Short mmCIF file of C-alpha atoms in Angstrom, two decimals:
data_model
loop_
_atom_site.label_atom_id
_atom_site.label_comp_id
_atom_site.label_asym_id
_atom_site.label_seq_id
_atom_site.Cartn_x
_atom_site.Cartn_y
_atom_site.Cartn_z
CA MET A 19 3.36 -45.46 -0.99
CA ILE A 20 5.71 -46.77 -3.61
CA ARG A 21 3.96 -45.19 -6.13
CA ALA A 22 3.68 -41.83 -4.13
CA VAL A 23 7.30 -41.89 -3.61
CA LEU A 24 8.12 -42.46 -7.06
CA CYS A 25 6.00 -39.55 -8.38
CA LEU A 26 7.89 -37.33 -5.90
CA VAL A 27 10.84 -38.26 -7.10
CA ALA A 28 9.90 -37.42 -10.23
CA LEU A 29 8.65 -33.89 -9.67
CA LEU A 30 11.98 -33.18 -7.70
CA LEU A 31 14.05 -33.98 -10.91
CA VAL A 32 11.93 -32.46 -13.09
CA PRO A 33 14.83 -29.06 -13.23
CA VAL A 34 17.58 -32.13 -13.57
CA ALA A 35 15.91 -33.32 -16.52
CA ALA A 36 16.09 -29.56 -18.01
CA LEU A 37 19.60 -29.99 -17.25
CA HIS A 38 20.80 -31.09 -20.37
CA ALA A 39 18.12 -30.08 -22.57
CA THR A 40 19.06 -26.51 -21.61
CA GLU A 41 21.88 -24.52 -23.80
CA PRO A 42 22.30 -21.32 -21.59
CA ARG A 43 24.46 -19.70 -24.92
CA ALA A 44 20.89 -20.17 -27.02
CA VAL A 45 18.34 -19.31 -24.30
CA VAL A 46 20.43 -15.99 -23.75
CA GLU A 47 20.37 -15.34 -27.50
CA ARG A 48 16.81 -16.12 -27.61
CA VAL A 49 16.42 -13.11 -24.53
CA ALA A 50 18.84 -10.38 -26.42
CA ALA A 51 16.46 -11.17 -29.93
CA ALA A 52 13.44 -10.80 -27.85
CA ILE A 53 15.32 -7.43 -26.31
CA GLU A 54 16.32 -6.20 -29.07
CA ARG A 55 12.63 -6.56 -31.35
CA GLU A 56 10.66 -5.34 -28.48
CA TYR A 57 12.46 -2.57 -26.32
CA PHE A 58 10.69 0.48 -26.40
CA ASP A 59 14.37 2.58 -27.14
CA ALA A 60 14.89 0.60 -30.37
CA GLY A 61 19.06 1.69 -30.39
CA ARG A 62 19.09 1.36 -26.13
CA GLY A 63 17.41 -2.18 -26.71
CA SER A 64 20.02 -2.92 -29.30
CA GLU A 65 22.71 -1.59 -27.21
CA ILE A 66 21.28 -4.10 -23.90
CA ALA A 67 21.04 -7.22 -26.56
CA VAL A 68 24.70 -6.56 -27.50
CA ALA A 69 26.11 -6.51 -24.01
CA LEU A 70 24.19 -9.46 -23.33
CA ARG A 71 25.46 -11.67 -26.25
CA LYS A 72 29.52 -10.58 -25.49
CA ASP A 73 28.84 -11.88 -21.85
CA ALA A 74 27.17 -14.95 -23.02
CA ALA A 75 29.94 -15.49 -25.62
CA ARG A 76 32.61 -15.10 -22.54
CA GLY A 77 31.46 -17.92 -20.72
CA ASP A 78 28.88 -15.71 -17.75
CA PHE A 79 26.45 -18.26 -18.34
CA ASP A 80 27.94 -21.57 -19.04
CA ARG A 81 27.58 -23.04 -15.65
CA PHE A 82 23.41 -22.30 -15.30
CA SER A 83 22.45 -25.32 -16.55
CA ASN A 84 19.51 -25.87 -14.55
CA PRO A 85 16.86 -23.96 -16.33
CA GLN A 86 15.57 -21.61 -13.16
CA GLU A 87 18.92 -21.13 -12.06
CA LEU A 88 19.70 -19.61 -15.44
CA ALA A 89 17.02 -17.32 -15.37
CA THR A 90 17.73 -16.09 -12.54
CA ALA A 91 21.24 -15.22 -13.34
CA LEU A 92 19.64 -13.35 -16.27
CA THR A 93 17.57 -11.54 -14.18
CA THR A 94 19.83 -10.45 -11.96
CA ARG A 95 22.14 -8.83 -14.98
CA LEU A 96 19.29 -7.05 -16.54
CA LYS A 97 18.16 -5.42 -13.42
CA ALA A 98 20.61 -3.25 -13.50
CA GLN A 99 19.51 -2.38 -17.03
CA ASP A 100 15.66 -1.55 -16.42
CA ARG A 101 13.83 -2.74 -13.32
CA HIS A 102 11.54 -4.46 -15.16
CA PHE A 103 13.81 -6.91 -16.73
CA ASN A 104 12.63 -10.66 -15.57
CA VAL A 105 13.20 -13.50 -17.24
CA ARG A 106 11.17 -16.80 -15.88
CA TRP A 107 11.43 -20.49 -16.74
CA SER A 108 8.48 -23.04 -16.08
CA ALA A 109 8.42 -26.84 -16.57
CA ASN A 110 4.68 -26.05 -17.24
CA ALA A 111 5.03 -23.79 -20.24
CA GLY A 112 6.12 -26.94 -23.10
CA GLN A 113 8.47 -25.60 -25.83
CA ALA A 114 6.79 -21.89 -26.13
CA ALA A 115 6.02 -20.14 -22.77
CA PRO A 116 2.65 -17.46 -23.78
CA ALA A 117 3.01 -14.11 -23.04
CA ALA A 118 1.37 -14.39 -19.05
CA ARG A 119 -2.27 -12.94 -19.23
CA GLY A 120 -3.10 -10.79 -16.54
CA PRO A 121 -5.59 -11.95 -13.90
CA SER A 122 -9.02 -12.63 -14.72
CA GLU A 123 -11.82 -11.04 -13.68
CA ARG A 124 -13.15 -13.72 -11.14
CA GLU A 125 -9.90 -13.53 -9.86
CA GLU A 126 -10.01 -9.74 -9.48
CA SER A 127 -13.38 -9.67 -7.91
CA ARG A 128 -11.73 -12.49 -5.33
CA ASN A 129 -9.26 -10.27 -4.76
CA ASN A 130 -11.60 -6.96 -4.19
CA PHE A 131 -9.87 -5.45 -7.18
CA GLY A 132 -7.28 -4.85 -5.25
CA ILE A 133 -9.17 -3.03 -2.62
CA ARG A 134 -7.68 -4.45 0.81
CA ARG A 135 -9.55 -2.24 3.52
CA VAL A 136 -11.62 1.00 3.31
CA GLU A 137 -11.96 2.64 6.82
CA ILE A 138 -12.52 5.65 8.47
CA LEU A 139 -9.93 6.75 11.30
CA PRO A 140 -10.39 8.32 14.60
CA GLY A 141 -10.48 12.18 13.41
CA ASN A 142 -12.41 12.01 10.14
CA VAL A 143 -9.34 10.90 8.56
CA GLY A 144 -10.14 8.36 5.64
CA TYR A 145 -7.70 4.92 4.89
CA LEU A 146 -7.54 3.01 1.67
CA ASP A 147 -5.20 0.09 2.22
CA LEU A 148 -5.00 -0.84 -1.98
CA ARG A 149 -2.85 -3.56 -3.24
CA TYR A 150 -2.44 -3.10 -6.96
CA PHE A 151 -4.50 -1.07 -9.72
CA ALA A 152 -6.59 -3.47 -10.88
CA ASP A 153 -7.87 -3.08 -15.00
CA PHE A 154 -11.00 -1.93 -16.82
CA ASP A 155 -12.00 -0.05 -19.97
CA TYR A 156 -13.27 3.21 -20.47
CA GLY A 157 -14.96 2.12 -23.90
CA VAL A 158 -17.94 0.12 -21.57
CA ASP A 159 -20.64 1.52 -20.01
CA PRO A 160 -19.40 2.14 -16.24
CA SER A 161 -21.71 -1.13 -14.71
CA GLN A 162 -19.97 -3.28 -17.31
CA ALA A 163 -16.82 -2.05 -14.93
CA PRO A 164 -16.30 -3.73 -11.59
CA ALA A 165 -12.53 -2.71 -10.94
CA ARG A 166 -14.11 0.57 -11.92
CA GLN A 167 -17.10 0.70 -9.52
CA ALA A 168 -14.98 -1.21 -6.83
CA ILE A 169 -12.81 2.04 -6.71
CA ASP A 170 -16.15 4.51 -7.50
CA ALA A 171 -17.45 2.65 -4.02
CA ALA A 172 -14.71 3.14 -1.97
CA LEU A 173 -14.09 6.69 -2.79
CA GLN A 174 -17.91 7.28 -1.27
CA VAL A 175 -17.27 5.73 1.43
CA LEU A 176 -14.55 8.03 2.05
CA GLY A 177 -16.99 11.09 0.02
CA HIS A 178 -16.65 12.83 4.09
CA VAL A 179 -13.47 12.55 5.51
CA ASP A 180 -11.24 15.90 6.16
CA ALA A 181 -8.07 13.85 5.42
CA LEU A 182 -7.18 10.43 3.41
CA LEU A 183 -4.53 8.33 3.47
CA ILE A 184 -3.33 5.87 0.57
CA ASP A 185 -1.54 3.20 1.48
CA LEU A 186 0.73 1.76 -1.12
CA ARG A 187 3.61 0.55 1.22
CA ASP A 188 2.46 -3.27 -0.25
CA ASN A 189 1.56 -2.30 -4.04
CA GLY A 190 3.73 -3.77 -6.91
CA GLY A 191 2.10 -2.17 -9.72
CA GLY A 192 -1.08 -2.64 -12.46
CA SER A 193 -3.10 -1.01 -15.20
CA PRO A 194 -2.65 2.83 -15.88
CA ALA A 195 -6.37 2.77 -16.10
CA MET A 196 -6.95 2.89 -12.71
CA VAL A 197 -3.77 4.87 -12.33
CA GLY A 198 -4.96 7.93 -14.58
CA TYR A 199 -8.75 7.25 -13.11
CA LEU A 200 -7.92 7.40 -9.10
CA ALA A 201 -5.37 10.37 -9.95
CA SER A 202 -8.25 12.34 -11.22
CA ALA A 203 -10.33 12.43 -8.10
CA PHE A 204 -7.87 14.23 -6.64
CA VAL A 205 -7.19 17.15 -9.21
CA ALA A 206 -8.88 19.49 -11.68
CA PRO A 207 -10.44 17.67 -14.68
CA ASP A 208 -8.35 19.55 -16.87
CA ALA A 209 -5.16 19.34 -14.95
CA ASP A 210 -1.76 18.73 -16.94
CA ILE A 211 0.06 15.97 -14.27
CA TYR A 212 -0.76 12.81 -16.54
CA ASN A 213 2.60 10.82 -18.15
CA ARG A 214 2.62 9.95 -21.37
CA PHE A 215 4.31 6.83 -22.81
CA ARG A 216 6.87 6.78 -25.70
CA SER A 217 7.06 3.60 -27.19
CA ARG A 218 7.80 1.98 -30.81
CA GLU A 219 3.96 2.43 -31.76
CA GLY A 220 3.82 6.16 -30.69
CA THR A 221 2.74 8.19 -27.68
CA THR A 222 0.23 7.30 -25.20
CA SER A 223 -0.74 9.38 -22.03
CA GLU A 224 -2.05 8.36 -18.82
CA ALA A 225 -5.01 10.56 -18.39
CA PRO A 226 -8.21 8.89 -17.54
CA ALA A 227 -10.76 9.43 -21.01
CA GLN A 228 -13.41 9.63 -18.14
CA PRO A 229 -12.28 10.99 -15.22
CA HIS A 230 -13.47 11.21 -11.89
CA PRO A 231 -16.92 13.15 -12.23
CA ALA A 232 -16.33 14.79 -8.76
CA PRO A 233 -12.98 15.58 -7.72
CA ARG A 234 -11.99 16.39 -4.10
CA THR A 235 -8.91 19.19 -5.39
CA GLN A 236 -8.65 20.14 -1.39
CA LEU A 237 -8.63 16.91 0.40
CA PRO A 238 -5.32 16.70 2.34
CA LEU A 239 -4.25 13.92 0.46
CA TYR A 240 -1.19 11.67 2.12
CA LEU A 241 0.66 8.04 0.08
CA LEU A 242 1.83 5.76 1.92
CA VAL A 243 5.36 4.11 0.11
CA SER A 244 7.74 1.71 0.81
CA GLY A 245 10.37 -0.03 -1.36
CA ARG A 246 8.18 -2.67 -2.54
CA THR A 247 6.04 0.37 -3.75
CA GLY A 248 6.49 -0.55 -7.85
CA SER A 249 5.15 0.51 -11.12
CA ALA A 250 1.83 2.05 -11.89
CA ALA A 251 1.96 2.44 -7.86
CA GLU A 252 4.64 4.77 -8.65
CA ALA A 253 3.42 5.93 -11.32
CA PHE A 254 0.35 6.73 -9.02
CA ALA A 255 2.79 8.39 -6.18
CA TYR A 256 5.18 10.11 -8.50
CA THR A 257 2.40 11.92 -10.78
CA LEU A 258 0.31 13.60 -7.41
CA LYS A 259 3.38 14.19 -5.96
CA ASN A 260 4.75 16.66 -8.95
CA ALA A 261 1.36 17.96 -9.26
CA LYS A 262 2.06 18.68 -5.74
CA ARG A 263 -1.65 17.40 -4.39
CA ALA A 264 -0.01 14.83 -2.56
CA THR A 265 2.45 13.86 0.53
CA LEU A 266 4.71 10.74 0.29
CA VAL A 267 5.31 9.34 3.69
CA GLY A 268 7.89 6.49 3.92
CA GLN A 269 11.03 5.07 2.08
CA ALA A 270 11.81 5.22 -1.48
CA THR A 271 9.80 3.86 -4.11
CA GLY A 272 11.30 0.34 -6.08
CA GLY A 273 12.01 1.91 -9.33
CA ALA A 274 10.33 0.30 -11.73
CA ALA A 275 9.14 3.15 -14.38
CA ASN A 276 8.69 1.48 -17.59
CA PRO A 277 5.96 -0.79 -18.68
CA GLY A 278 6.35 -3.55 -20.41
CA ARG A 279 4.52 -7.71 -20.97
CA PRO A 280 6.11 -11.22 -20.93
CA PHE A 281 7.62 -12.80 -24.27
CA GLY A 282 7.57 -16.43 -24.87
CA ILE A 283 10.90 -17.60 -26.17
CA GLY A 284 10.74 -21.21 -26.16
CA GLY A 285 12.06 -24.16 -23.80
CA GLY A 286 9.73 -22.90 -21.23
CA PHE A 287 11.77 -19.47 -20.68
CA SER A 288 10.11 -15.90 -21.01
CA VAL A 289 11.59 -12.60 -20.50
CA PHE A 290 9.85 -9.43 -19.40
CA VAL A 291 10.46 -6.33 -21.35
CA SER A 292 9.53 -2.97 -21.10
CA THR A 293 7.64 -2.00 -23.93
CA GLY A 294 7.43 1.95 -22.89
CA SER A 295 8.26 4.67 -21.06
CA PRO A 296 6.79 6.98 -19.03
CA VAL A 297 7.64 11.33 -19.25
CA SER A 298 6.12 13.62 -16.66
CA PRO A 299 4.56 16.88 -17.87
CA ILE A 300 5.76 17.91 -15.29
CA SER A 301 9.44 16.88 -14.84
CA GLY A 302 10.43 15.92 -17.72
CA GLY A 303 11.60 12.50 -16.82
CA ASN A 304 10.64 9.21 -14.89
CA TRP A 305 11.84 7.36 -11.38
CA GLU A 306 13.35 4.32 -13.34
CA GLY A 307 16.54 3.12 -11.05
CA THR A 308 15.79 5.77 -8.32
CA GLY A 309 12.29 5.68 -6.94
CA VAL A 310 10.29 8.00 -5.66
CA ALA A 311 11.77 9.56 -2.72
CA PRO A 312 9.24 10.68 -0.05
CA ASP A 313 8.85 13.67 0.94
CA VAL A 314 8.97 12.52 4.90
CA GLU A 315 11.25 9.41 5.60
CA THR A 316 10.37 7.63 7.98
CA ALA A 317 10.64 3.52 8.21
CA ALA A 318 7.85 2.09 5.93
CA ALA A 319 6.54 0.32 9.16
CA ASP A 320 5.94 3.15 10.93
CA ALA A 321 3.95 5.15 8.09
CA LEU A 322 0.81 4.89 9.10
CA ALA A 323 1.15 6.32 12.07
CA LYS A 324 3.29 9.06 11.15
CA ALA A 325 0.65 10.51 8.23
CA GLN A 326 -2.29 10.37 10.75
CA GLN A 327 0.03 11.96 12.82
CA LEU A 328 0.72 14.62 9.89
CA ALA A 329 -3.05 15.07 8.84
CA LEU A 330 -4.29 15.35 11.76
CA ALA A 331 -1.80 18.27 12.65
CA LEU A 332 -2.89 19.83 9.99
CA LEU A 333 -6.88 19.54 10.17
CA VAL A 334 -6.01 20.89 13.99
CA GLU A 335 -4.18 23.81 12.60
CA HIS A 336 -7.19 24.64 9.90
CA GLY A 337 -9.42 24.51 12.99
CA ALA A 338 -11.09 21.30 12.63
CA GLY A 339 -12.50 20.80 15.82
CA GLU A 340 -11.83 18.67 19.30
CA HIS A 341 -12.48 15.15 17.05
CA ALA A 342 -9.45 16.13 15.24
CA ARG A 343 -7.23 17.41 18.50
CA TRP A 344 -8.28 14.80 20.52
CA SER A 345 -7.39 12.24 18.16
CA LEU A 346 -3.87 13.72 17.54
CA ASP A 347 -3.10 13.87 21.37
CA ALA A 348 -4.15 9.92 21.61
CA LEU A 349 -2.11 9.05 18.75
CA ILE A 350 1.39 11.19 20.28
CA ALA A 351 0.23 10.29 23.44
CA SER A 352 3.64 9.89 25.63
CA ALA A 353 2.59 9.48 29.69
CA PRO A 354 4.24 6.88 31.03
CA PRO A 355 2.56 3.98 32.71
CA VAL A 356 0.69 4.45 35.53
CA ALA A 357 1.53 3.08 38.75
CA PRO A 358 -0.63 0.19 39.99
CA ALA A 359 -1.07 1.49 43.16
CA ALA A 360 -2.12 4.64 41.55
CA LEU A 361 -4.10 2.55 39.42
CA ALA A 362 -5.67 0.70 42.06
CA ALA A 363 -6.69 4.56 44.02
CA LEU A 364 -8.82 4.27 40.86
CA ALA A 365 -10.43 1.53 40.48
CA GLY A 366 -14.11 1.08 42.39
CA ASP A 367 -17.74 1.58 41.49
CA TYR A 368 -19.22 4.45 40.33
CA GLY A 369 -22.68 4.52 40.41
CA ALA A 370 -23.52 2.69 36.80
CA VAL A 371 -19.87 2.18 36.23
CA ARG A 372 -17.43 0.06 37.56
CA VAL A 373 -13.54 0.89 37.19
CA THR A 374 -11.00 -2.26 37.72
CA ALA A 375 -7.33 -2.53 37.76
CA ALA A 376 -5.91 -5.58 35.59
CA ASP A 377 -3.09 -6.09 33.96
CA GLY A 378 -1.37 -2.80 33.89
CA ALA A 379 -4.07 -0.94 33.11
CA LEU A 380 -7.80 0.51 34.14
CA ILE A 381 -10.52 -1.43 32.31
CA LEU A 382 -14.53 0.64 32.83
CA GLN A 383 -17.46 -1.37 32.67
CA GLN A 384 -21.12 -0.16 32.60
CA GLY A 385 -23.90 -2.31 32.56
CA ARG A 386 -23.98 -5.19 29.83
CA ARG A 387 -21.41 -3.18 27.08
CA PRO A 388 -18.77 -4.18 26.22
CA PRO A 389 -15.43 -3.47 28.76
CA LEU A 390 -13.38 -0.57 27.30
CA ARG A 391 -9.43 -0.26 28.30
CA LEU A 392 -8.47 3.10 29.37
CA ARG A 393 -4.84 4.18 28.33
CA PRO A 394 -3.61 7.59 30.00
CA LEU A 395 -3.05 10.70 28.86
CA SER A 396 -1.49 12.30 32.06
CA GLU A 397 -2.00 10.94 35.86
CA GLY A 398 -5.58 11.51 36.00
CA LEU A 399 -6.64 11.30 32.27
CA PHE A 400 -7.35 8.62 30.00
CA PHE A 401 -8.94 7.95 26.84
CA VAL A 402 -10.54 5.01 25.17
CA ASP A 403 -8.08 2.50 23.51
CA GLY A 404 -9.65 2.42 19.53
CA GLU A 405 -11.61 5.49 20.55
CA PRO A 406 -9.63 8.59 21.48
CA THR A 407 -12.67 10.88 21.11
CA ARG A 408 -13.63 9.50 24.54
CA ARG A 409 -11.67 9.97 27.50
CA VAL A 410 -12.30 9.35 31.59
CA ARG A 411 -11.40 11.92 33.80
CA PHE A 412 -10.41 11.03 36.99
CA GLU A 413 -11.80 13.42 39.77
CA ARG A 414 -8.64 12.68 43.06
CA GLN A 415 -8.03 14.00 46.43
CA GLN A 416 -4.71 14.32 47.85
CA ASP A 417 -3.85 10.77 48.31
CA GLY A 418 -4.89 9.75 44.94
CA ARG A 419 -7.93 8.53 45.69
CA SER A 420 -10.92 8.93 43.26
CA THR A 421 -14.10 10.80 44.00
CA ALA A 422 -15.87 10.62 41.03
CA LEU A 423 -15.20 10.24 37.19
CA GLU A 424 -16.57 12.17 34.58
CA LEU A 425 -17.18 10.50 31.00
CA MET A 426 -16.21 13.15 28.17
CA TRP A 427 -16.81 12.91 24.02
CA ALA A 428 -15.16 15.29 22.07
CA ASP A 429 -18.70 16.87 20.97
CA GLY A 430 -18.63 18.37 24.50
CA GLN A 431 -20.97 15.60 26.11
CA VAL A 432 -19.82 14.68 29.59
CA ALA A 433 -21.66 12.62 32.04
CA ARG A 434 -20.39 12.59 35.65
CA HIS A 435 -20.30 9.45 37.96
CA VAL A 436 -20.18 9.77 41.75
CA ARG A 437 -18.08 6.69 43.49
CA GLY A 438 -19.81 4.96 45.74
CA GLU A 439 -18.93 5.15 49.62
CA ASP A 440 -17.23 1.49 49.71
CA GLY A 441 -15.02 2.61 47.06
CA GLY A 442 -16.23 -0.95 45.44
CA HIS A 443 -14.05 -2.80 47.58
#
């Protein structure tokens, strides 16, 4: 027990042990030197480094003898210059913190290469929840690029949807290779829309070396964004917005445009420095500091429902049919709760179907099938919760008591069930 307590105390004292070994001005000098040496714009990098050295000489960082606090203070100070700047300290990094590596293929595969959910929503609207843009190499056979296989598989599942929502609200970025490839799934192969990155070494492009083989250039596309949407996810949103190929729904993105990597500077410290900066061939600029503005602004938590509504409304306008219209009706349903007495008047046995009132709602049971919860569209018309393309209409007498119900499907099928004489009571 005593040994365990001593070990815990030792762990808690790690930052304290570093207190006396850390010299804030020396650390700041190494950060400034890395920025001066690596920042994509040599002139701007020199300006940032000079200003940082002046702050250090003035004593602005002298009080931060705790290395973690110093790293946080430097990050806060530098973020105003470039949203990708980030200073870190790790007790496990030793004297020369190595440049942080990207996730291994095993780590990426366990995270399904950033693909959290692939789903077909009511009305044949596709949904892709993408948490980061996984890297892959165009120079290898596609069968040897699992990240590319994963996104291809997702797009294949979504290959017959009438509209698509891509959720980037919790996507912090990733690889430009995936950005270009996924964007190419929605634009013509020769579209000049991809960001070009300028660096000290020259210029590179986000255009995919091998674009998606079957792009859906007319598919209605909606991107869900928030203040947590960053870096490569912003690049994807910015590119497709400028190309007028997607409607952005949510809130302005984080505003981190310039890619780079961490550089070890010794003493357990590393600093992330932007080594490139994107330029859109359409806008001539990028989103650094400002973020990518949504086309339809709404709270991030409401972005999915709003995008669904927009997609379904467009499909209905273009004649997609009852599946889309019924799905839209259910999504925007605003009927007030049905009074308990009115629910009780609808409950009863309807031959093979039994309807009960419970917890302020109607529950429909048919044999051994799972029970269905009904939600009101109007006083006598309900839809199945989670299945808006299925409805239940009650035929009612003047006193509100029902005499029959109809099970209806958006494809036109109808099944009528007459209520039993005793009403199921």
